[in-house]
Amino acid sequence: MNKTLVAGIGNLFLGDDGFGPEVVRHLVAGPVPPGVRVVDYGIRGMHLAYDLLDGYDRLILVDALPGGEAPGEIVVLEIGPDDLGPGEFDAHGMNPAAVLGGLSRLGGTLPPTYLVGCRVATVAEGIGLSPPVAAAVPAAVDEVRTLLITGRS
């Protein structure tokens, strides 16, 4: 059986940066297919890196993306090793590119990886998503479920 990890990433105390954890909260409220593990990693990058050593066949990251012209816009990307920089691990923070790029230093390999991201309106201190990002959560949940079923969005 294939193993997929769905990883919600983000800081709940920085407004829209809490997008990933919010999507994960909605995903686990519904049925999760066999072989799929859904986790809110928050800002625990090392935890994600060590979990990836368990040999997942696919990784789906859910994260906030830097603001653009359309806050709340959902973006789905396939990420490969060439898309990642070397970055430095931070045991007290989360830089997804550094975590994934440094996986080989821990003896792991990056599985096929997708990002379901949302353009933010604000990452100012405060709990709760802005209205356009909160409205995008159901669409992000649908994108993740589509990836789980088809392997692509």
Short mmCIF file of N, CA and C in Angstrom, two decimals:
data_model
loop_
_atom_site.label_atom_id
_atom_site.label_comp_id
_atom_site.label_asym_id
_atom_site.label_seq_id
_atom_site.Cartn_x
_atom_site.Cartn_y
_atom_site.Cartn_z
N MET A 1 0.85 -1.19 0.00
CA MET A 1 0.00 0.00 0.00
C MET A 1 0.89 1.25 0.00
N ASN A 2 0.57 2.19 -0.85
CA ASN A 2 1.31 3.45 -0.90
C ASN A 2 1.03 4.26 0.35
N LYS A 3 2.05 4.97 0.81
CA LYS A 3 1.92 5.83 1.98
C LYS A 3 2.07 7.28 1.55
N THR A 4 1.10 8.09 1.94
CA THR A 4 1.13 9.52 1.63
C THR A 4 1.10 10.30 2.93
N LEU A 5 1.93 11.34 3.00
CA LEU A 5 1.92 12.25 4.13
C LEU A 5 1.38 13.59 3.66
N VAL A 6 0.33 14.07 4.33
CA VAL A 6 -0.20 15.41 4.09
C VAL A 6 0.26 16.26 5.27
N ALA A 7 1.05 17.29 4.99
CA ALA A 7 1.68 18.09 6.03
C ALA A 7 1.18 19.52 6.01
N GLY A 8 0.46 19.90 7.05
CA GLY A 8 0.05 21.29 7.22
C GLY A 8 1.17 22.07 7.87
N ILE A 9 1.54 23.19 7.26
CA ILE A 9 2.67 23.98 7.73
C ILE A 9 2.19 25.40 7.99
N GLY A 10 2.64 25.99 9.09
CA GLY A 10 2.32 27.39 9.33
C GLY A 10 2.22 27.72 10.80
N ASN A 11 2.29 29.01 11.07
CA ASN A 11 2.26 29.54 12.43
C ASN A 11 0.89 30.14 12.70
N LEU A 12 0.16 29.53 13.62
CA LEU A 12 -1.19 29.99 13.95
C LEU A 12 -1.24 31.41 14.50
N PHE A 13 -0.11 31.89 15.00
CA PHE A 13 -0.07 33.21 15.63
C PHE A 13 0.30 34.33 14.65
N LEU A 14 0.40 33.99 13.36
CA LEU A 14 0.74 35.00 12.35
C LEU A 14 -0.31 35.05 11.25
N GLY A 15 -1.55 35.26 11.65
CA GLY A 15 -2.64 35.46 10.70
C GLY A 15 -2.75 34.36 9.67
N ASP A 16 -2.63 34.74 8.40
CA ASP A 16 -2.83 33.80 7.29
C ASP A 16 -1.76 32.71 7.21
N ASP A 17 -0.66 32.86 7.95
CA ASP A 17 0.35 31.80 7.96
C ASP A 17 -0.23 30.52 8.57
N GLY A 18 -1.34 30.63 9.28
CA GLY A 18 -2.01 29.47 9.85
C GLY A 18 -2.87 28.71 8.86
N PHE A 19 -2.76 29.03 7.58
CA PHE A 19 -3.57 28.37 6.54
C PHE A 19 -3.38 26.86 6.52
N GLY A 20 -2.14 26.38 6.51
CA GLY A 20 -1.87 24.93 6.44
C GLY A 20 -2.53 24.17 7.58
N PRO A 21 -2.31 24.59 8.83
CA PRO A 21 -2.96 23.90 9.94
C PRO A 21 -4.50 23.93 9.86
N GLU A 22 -5.05 25.01 9.35
CA GLU A 22 -6.52 25.09 9.23
C GLU A 22 -7.04 24.10 8.19
N VAL A 23 -6.35 23.97 7.08
CA VAL A 23 -6.76 23.00 6.06
C VAL A 23 -6.67 21.58 6.63
N VAL A 24 -5.60 21.29 7.36
CA VAL A 24 -5.45 19.97 7.97
C VAL A 24 -6.60 19.69 8.93
N ARG A 25 -6.99 20.69 9.71
CA ARG A 25 -8.11 20.52 10.65
C ARG A 25 -9.38 20.11 9.91
N HIS A 26 -9.62 20.71 8.76
CA HIS A 26 -10.79 20.34 7.96
C HIS A 26 -10.64 18.95 7.34
N LEU A 27 -9.44 18.62 6.90
CA LEU A 27 -9.22 17.30 6.28
C LEU A 27 -9.49 16.16 7.26
N VAL A 28 -9.00 16.29 8.49
CA VAL A 28 -9.18 15.20 9.45
C VAL A 28 -10.61 15.11 9.97
N ALA A 29 -11.42 16.14 9.72
CA ALA A 29 -12.82 16.09 10.13
C ALA A 29 -13.63 15.19 9.21
N GLY A 30 -13.08 14.87 8.04
CA GLY A 30 -13.76 13.98 7.09
C GLY A 30 -13.01 12.68 6.98
N PRO A 31 -13.44 11.83 6.06
CA PRO A 31 -12.75 10.54 5.89
C PRO A 31 -11.35 10.73 5.30
N VAL A 32 -10.41 9.98 5.83
CA VAL A 32 -9.04 9.99 5.33
C VAL A 32 -8.77 8.62 4.72
N PRO A 33 -8.35 8.55 3.46
CA PRO A 33 -8.14 7.26 2.81
C PRO A 33 -7.07 6.42 3.52
N PRO A 34 -7.15 5.10 3.38
CA PRO A 34 -6.11 4.24 3.96
C PRO A 34 -4.74 4.60 3.37
N GLY A 35 -3.73 4.52 4.20
CA GLY A 35 -2.37 4.81 3.75
C GLY A 35 -2.03 6.29 3.76
N VAL A 36 -2.97 7.13 4.22
CA VAL A 36 -2.74 8.58 4.25
C VAL A 36 -2.64 9.02 5.71
N ARG A 37 -1.59 9.76 5.99
CA ARG A 37 -1.40 10.35 7.32
C ARG A 37 -1.48 11.86 7.16
N VAL A 38 -2.32 12.51 7.95
CA VAL A 38 -2.51 13.95 7.88
C VAL A 38 -2.02 14.54 9.20
N VAL A 39 -1.05 15.47 9.12
CA VAL A 39 -0.42 16.00 10.33
C VAL A 39 -0.30 17.52 10.24
N ASP A 40 -0.61 18.19 11.35
CA ASP A 40 -0.34 19.62 11.50
C ASP A 40 1.06 19.75 12.09
N TYR A 41 2.03 20.14 11.26
CA TYR A 41 3.40 20.31 11.75
C TYR A 41 3.64 21.71 12.29
N GLY A 42 2.75 22.63 12.02
CA GLY A 42 2.97 23.99 12.50
C GLY A 42 4.30 24.50 12.03
N ILE A 43 5.19 24.80 12.98
CA ILE A 43 6.53 25.29 12.64
C ILE A 43 7.61 24.28 13.04
N ARG A 44 7.24 23.03 13.18
CA ARG A 44 8.18 21.99 13.62
C ARG A 44 8.83 21.31 12.41
N GLY A 45 9.78 22.00 11.79
CA GLY A 45 10.43 21.50 10.59
C GLY A 45 11.21 20.21 10.81
N MET A 46 11.90 20.10 11.92
CA MET A 46 12.68 18.89 12.18
C MET A 46 11.75 17.68 12.34
N HIS A 47 10.60 17.89 12.94
CA HIS A 47 9.62 16.81 13.10
C HIS A 47 9.19 16.29 11.72
N LEU A 48 8.92 17.21 10.80
CA LEU A 48 8.56 16.82 9.43
C LEU A 48 9.71 16.05 8.78
N ALA A 49 10.93 16.55 8.92
CA ALA A 49 12.08 15.89 8.30
C ALA A 49 12.23 14.46 8.82
N TYR A 50 12.14 14.29 10.12
CA TYR A 50 12.29 12.94 10.68
C TYR A 50 11.14 12.03 10.28
N ASP A 51 9.93 12.57 10.21
CA ASP A 51 8.80 11.74 9.76
C ASP A 51 8.98 11.28 8.32
N LEU A 52 9.60 12.12 7.48
CA LEU A 52 9.81 11.74 6.08
C LEU A 52 10.80 10.59 5.94
N LEU A 53 11.59 10.33 6.96
CA LEU A 53 12.51 9.20 6.94
C LEU A 53 11.77 7.86 7.03
N ASP A 54 10.48 7.90 7.35
CA ASP A 54 9.67 6.68 7.45
C ASP A 54 9.31 6.10 6.09
N GLY A 55 9.74 6.72 5.02
CA GLY A 55 9.56 6.14 3.69
C GLY A 55 8.20 6.37 3.06
N TYR A 56 7.78 7.61 2.97
CA TYR A 56 6.52 7.92 2.30
C TYR A 56 6.70 7.87 0.79
N ASP A 57 5.64 7.48 0.09
CA ASP A 57 5.65 7.41 -1.37
C ASP A 57 5.27 8.74 -2.00
N ARG A 58 4.64 9.61 -1.19
CA ARG A 58 4.19 10.90 -1.71
C ARG A 58 4.04 11.86 -0.54
N LEU A 59 4.31 13.14 -0.80
CA LEU A 59 4.17 14.19 0.20
C LEU A 59 3.32 15.30 -0.39
N ILE A 60 2.33 15.74 0.39
CA ILE A 60 1.52 16.90 0.01
C ILE A 60 1.69 17.93 1.11
N LEU A 61 2.31 19.05 0.77
CA LEU A 61 2.48 20.16 1.70
C LEU A 61 1.31 21.11 1.53
N VAL A 62 0.81 21.63 2.64
CA VAL A 62 -0.24 22.65 2.60
C VAL A 62 0.31 23.85 3.37
N ASP A 63 0.44 24.98 2.67
CA ASP A 63 1.15 26.11 3.28
C ASP A 63 0.64 27.42 2.71
N ALA A 64 0.89 28.49 3.45
CA ALA A 64 0.62 29.84 2.98
C ALA A 64 1.74 30.26 2.03
N LEU A 65 1.38 31.04 1.03
CA LEU A 65 2.36 31.55 0.06
C LEU A 65 2.43 33.06 0.17
N PRO A 66 3.59 33.65 -0.15
CA PRO A 66 3.69 35.11 -0.10
C PRO A 66 2.56 35.75 -0.89
N GLY A 67 2.11 36.88 -0.39
CA GLY A 67 0.99 37.57 -1.01
C GLY A 67 1.22 37.88 -2.47
N GLY A 68 0.15 37.96 -3.17
CA GLY A 68 0.20 38.30 -4.58
C GLY A 68 -0.91 39.28 -4.87
N GLU A 69 -1.33 39.30 -6.09
CA GLU A 69 -2.40 40.21 -6.47
C GLU A 69 -3.76 39.72 -5.99
N ALA A 70 -3.85 38.43 -5.66
CA ALA A 70 -5.15 37.86 -5.31
C ALA A 70 -5.06 37.05 -4.02
N PRO A 71 -5.15 37.70 -2.84
CA PRO A 71 -5.18 36.92 -1.60
C PRO A 71 -6.31 35.90 -1.65
N GLY A 72 -6.02 34.69 -1.20
CA GLY A 72 -7.00 33.62 -1.24
C GLY A 72 -6.87 32.74 -2.47
N GLU A 73 -6.00 33.12 -3.41
CA GLU A 73 -5.79 32.30 -4.61
C GLU A 73 -5.10 30.99 -4.21
N ILE A 74 -5.65 29.87 -4.68
CA ILE A 74 -5.06 28.55 -4.43
C ILE A 74 -4.12 28.21 -5.58
N VAL A 75 -2.93 27.74 -5.22
CA VAL A 75 -1.91 27.35 -6.19
C VAL A 75 -1.49 25.92 -5.88
N VAL A 76 -1.45 25.07 -6.91
CA VAL A 76 -0.98 23.69 -6.74
C VAL A 76 0.26 23.51 -7.62
N LEU A 77 1.35 23.11 -6.98
CA LEU A 77 2.62 22.95 -7.68
C LEU A 77 3.21 21.58 -7.39
N GLU A 78 3.89 21.02 -8.37
CA GLU A 78 4.70 19.84 -8.12
C GLU A 78 6.11 20.33 -7.84
N ILE A 79 6.72 19.80 -6.78
CA ILE A 79 8.04 20.26 -6.34
C ILE A 79 9.02 19.11 -6.48
N GLY A 80 10.16 19.41 -7.08
CA GLY A 80 11.23 18.42 -7.21
C GLY A 80 12.50 18.90 -6.56
N PRO A 81 13.50 18.05 -6.48
CA PRO A 81 14.77 18.42 -5.84
C PRO A 81 15.40 19.67 -6.45
N ASP A 82 15.22 19.89 -7.74
CA ASP A 82 15.81 21.06 -8.39
C ASP A 82 15.14 22.37 -7.97
N ASP A 83 13.96 22.27 -7.36
CA ASP A 83 13.24 23.46 -6.92
C ASP A 83 13.67 23.93 -5.54
N LEU A 84 14.52 23.14 -4.88
CA LEU A 84 14.89 23.42 -3.50
C LEU A 84 16.32 23.93 -3.42
N GLY A 85 16.53 24.87 -2.53
CA GLY A 85 17.89 25.33 -2.27
C GLY A 85 18.50 24.53 -1.14
N PRO A 86 19.77 24.77 -0.84
CA PRO A 86 20.40 24.01 0.23
C PRO A 86 19.82 24.35 1.60
N GLY A 87 19.55 25.63 1.87
CA GLY A 87 18.94 26.04 3.12
C GLY A 87 19.58 25.41 4.35
N GLU A 88 19.33 25.98 5.48
CA GLU A 88 19.84 25.45 6.74
C GLU A 88 18.67 25.07 7.62
N PHE A 89 18.78 23.91 8.25
CA PHE A 89 17.76 23.49 9.20
C PHE A 89 17.71 24.47 10.35
N ASP A 90 16.53 24.70 10.85
CA ASP A 90 16.33 25.49 12.06
C ASP A 90 15.45 24.66 12.97
N ALA A 91 16.02 24.18 14.06
CA ALA A 91 15.27 23.30 14.96
C ALA A 91 14.10 24.02 15.61
N HIS A 92 14.05 25.34 15.51
CA HIS A 92 12.98 26.10 16.15
C HIS A 92 12.07 26.79 15.16
N GLY A 93 12.13 26.39 13.91
CA GLY A 93 11.31 27.05 12.90
C GLY A 93 11.03 26.13 11.74
N MET A 94 10.34 26.67 10.74
CA MET A 94 9.95 25.87 9.59
C MET A 94 10.27 26.64 8.32
N ASN A 95 11.23 26.14 7.57
CA ASN A 95 11.50 26.61 6.22
C ASN A 95 11.37 25.37 5.35
N PRO A 96 10.21 25.19 4.69
CA PRO A 96 9.99 23.94 3.95
C PRO A 96 11.09 23.61 2.96
N ALA A 97 11.61 24.60 2.24
CA ALA A 97 12.66 24.32 1.27
C ALA A 97 13.91 23.79 1.95
N ALA A 98 14.26 24.35 3.11
CA ALA A 98 15.44 23.88 3.84
C ALA A 98 15.21 22.48 4.39
N VAL A 99 14.02 22.22 4.90
CA VAL A 99 13.71 20.89 5.44
C VAL A 99 13.80 19.84 4.34
N LEU A 100 13.15 20.10 3.22
CA LEU A 100 13.14 19.12 2.13
C LEU A 100 14.50 19.02 1.46
N GLY A 101 15.16 20.17 1.28
CA GLY A 101 16.47 20.17 0.66
C GLY A 101 17.53 19.47 1.50
N GLY A 102 17.36 19.49 2.82
CA GLY A 102 18.32 18.85 3.71
C GLY A 102 18.00 17.42 4.05
N LEU A 103 16.94 16.89 3.49
CA LEU A 103 16.52 15.52 3.81
C LEU A 103 17.61 14.50 3.51
N SER A 104 18.35 14.70 2.45
CA SER A 104 19.39 13.73 2.08
C SER A 104 20.50 13.68 3.14
N ARG A 105 20.74 14.79 3.83
CA ARG A 105 21.75 14.79 4.90
C ARG A 105 21.34 13.91 6.07
N LEU A 106 20.05 13.62 6.17
CA LEU A 106 19.55 12.73 7.22
C LEU A 106 19.43 11.30 6.73
N GLY A 107 19.76 11.07 5.46
CA GLY A 107 19.67 9.72 4.91
C GLY A 107 18.37 9.43 4.20
N GLY A 108 17.55 10.46 3.98
CA GLY A 108 16.27 10.27 3.31
C GLY A 108 16.29 10.75 1.88
N THR A 109 15.21 10.45 1.18
CA THR A 109 15.03 10.95 -0.18
C THR A 109 13.67 11.62 -0.27
N LEU A 110 13.59 12.62 -1.11
CA LEU A 110 12.35 13.36 -1.27
C LEU A 110 11.39 12.55 -2.14
N PRO A 111 10.21 12.21 -1.60
CA PRO A 111 9.23 11.52 -2.45
C PRO A 111 8.61 12.52 -3.42
N PRO A 112 7.84 12.04 -4.40
CA PRO A 112 7.09 12.98 -5.24
C PRO A 112 6.30 13.93 -4.32
N THR A 113 6.46 15.21 -4.56
CA THR A 113 5.95 16.22 -3.62
C THR A 113 5.10 17.25 -4.34
N TYR A 114 3.98 17.58 -3.71
CA TYR A 114 3.07 18.61 -4.21
C TYR A 114 2.87 19.65 -3.13
N LEU A 115 2.66 20.88 -3.56
CA LEU A 115 2.33 21.97 -2.65
C LEU A 115 0.94 22.47 -3.01
N VAL A 116 0.07 22.52 -2.01
CA VAL A 116 -1.22 23.19 -2.14
C VAL A 116 -1.07 24.45 -1.29
N GLY A 117 -0.95 25.58 -1.98
CA GLY A 117 -0.68 26.83 -1.28
C GLY A 117 -1.78 27.84 -1.49
N CYS A 118 -1.78 28.83 -0.62
CA CYS A 118 -2.77 29.91 -0.70
C CYS A 118 -2.04 31.24 -0.55
N ARG A 119 -2.32 32.17 -1.46
CA ARG A 119 -1.76 33.52 -1.37
C ARG A 119 -2.35 34.23 -0.15
N VAL A 120 -1.49 34.82 0.67
CA VAL A 120 -1.93 35.44 1.91
C VAL A 120 -2.30 36.90 1.71
N ALA A 121 -3.11 37.39 2.64
CA ALA A 121 -3.41 38.82 2.71
C ALA A 121 -2.54 39.47 3.79
N THR A 122 -2.31 38.75 4.90
CA THR A 122 -1.52 39.29 6.00
C THR A 122 -0.88 38.18 6.81
N VAL A 123 0.32 38.45 7.29
CA VAL A 123 0.96 37.55 8.25
C VAL A 123 1.36 38.36 9.49
N ALA A 124 0.55 39.37 9.78
CA ALA A 124 0.76 40.16 10.99
C ALA A 124 0.40 39.31 12.21
N GLU A 125 0.95 39.68 13.36
CA GLU A 125 0.63 38.95 14.58
C GLU A 125 -0.87 38.95 14.81
N GLY A 126 -1.39 37.80 15.15
CA GLY A 126 -2.81 37.65 15.43
C GLY A 126 -3.28 36.27 15.03
N ILE A 127 -4.28 35.80 15.73
CA ILE A 127 -4.82 34.47 15.47
C ILE A 127 -6.04 34.60 14.57
N GLY A 128 -6.11 33.77 13.55
CA GLY A 128 -7.25 33.75 12.64
C GLY A 128 -6.85 34.17 11.25
N LEU A 129 -7.53 33.58 10.29
CA LEU A 129 -7.27 33.85 8.88
C LEU A 129 -8.05 35.07 8.42
N SER A 130 -7.51 35.79 7.45
CA SER A 130 -8.23 36.90 6.84
C SER A 130 -9.42 36.33 6.06
N PRO A 131 -10.45 37.15 5.80
CA PRO A 131 -11.62 36.63 5.08
C PRO A 131 -11.31 35.94 3.74
N PRO A 132 -10.44 36.50 2.86
CA PRO A 132 -10.22 35.79 1.59
C PRO A 132 -9.49 34.46 1.77
N VAL A 133 -8.60 34.37 2.74
CA VAL A 133 -7.87 33.11 2.96
C VAL A 133 -8.79 32.10 3.64
N ALA A 134 -9.60 32.54 4.59
CA ALA A 134 -10.56 31.63 5.23
C ALA A 134 -11.53 31.07 4.19
N ALA A 135 -11.95 31.91 3.25
CA ALA A 135 -12.89 31.46 2.21
C ALA A 135 -12.24 30.46 1.26
N ALA A 136 -10.91 30.44 1.19
CA ALA A 136 -10.19 29.53 0.29
C ALA A 136 -9.96 28.15 0.89
N VAL A 137 -10.19 27.98 2.18
CA VAL A 137 -9.92 26.70 2.84
C VAL A 137 -10.68 25.54 2.19
N PRO A 138 -12.00 25.65 1.92
CA PRO A 138 -12.69 24.51 1.29
C PRO A 138 -12.11 24.13 -0.07
N ALA A 139 -11.69 25.12 -0.86
CA ALA A 139 -11.09 24.81 -2.17
C ALA A 139 -9.77 24.08 -1.99
N ALA A 140 -9.00 24.46 -0.98
CA ALA A 140 -7.73 23.78 -0.72
C ALA A 140 -7.97 22.34 -0.26
N VAL A 141 -8.98 22.15 0.57
CA VAL A 141 -9.34 20.78 1.00
C VAL A 141 -9.69 19.94 -0.23
N ASP A 142 -10.47 20.51 -1.14
CA ASP A 142 -10.83 19.80 -2.38
C ASP A 142 -9.59 19.46 -3.21
N GLU A 143 -8.65 20.39 -3.31
CA GLU A 143 -7.42 20.14 -4.08
C GLU A 143 -6.62 18.99 -3.46
N VAL A 144 -6.50 18.98 -2.14
CA VAL A 144 -5.77 17.89 -1.47
C VAL A 144 -6.48 16.57 -1.72
N ARG A 145 -7.79 16.54 -1.57
CA ARG A 145 -8.54 15.29 -1.80
C ARG A 145 -8.38 14.82 -3.25
N THR A 146 -8.37 15.74 -4.20
CA THR A 146 -8.16 15.38 -5.60
C THR A 146 -6.78 14.76 -5.79
N LEU A 147 -5.75 15.36 -5.19
CA LEU A 147 -4.41 14.80 -5.27
C LEU A 147 -4.35 13.40 -4.66
N LEU A 148 -5.07 13.21 -3.57
CA LEU A 148 -5.06 11.89 -2.91
C LEU A 148 -5.71 10.83 -3.79
N ILE A 149 -6.73 11.22 -4.54
CA ILE A 149 -7.44 10.26 -5.39
C ILE A 149 -6.72 10.02 -6.70
N THR A 150 -6.29 11.09 -7.34
CA THR A 150 -5.75 10.98 -8.71
C THR A 150 -4.23 11.05 -8.78
N GLY A 151 -3.61 11.58 -7.75
CA GLY A 151 -2.17 11.79 -7.81
C GLY A 151 -1.81 13.13 -8.42
N ARG A 152 -2.77 13.80 -9.04
CA ARG A 152 -2.56 15.13 -9.62
C ARG A 152 -3.80 15.96 -9.36
N SER A 153 -3.64 17.27 -9.51
CA SER A 153 -4.82 18.12 -9.29
C SER A 153 -5.43 18.53 -10.61
#
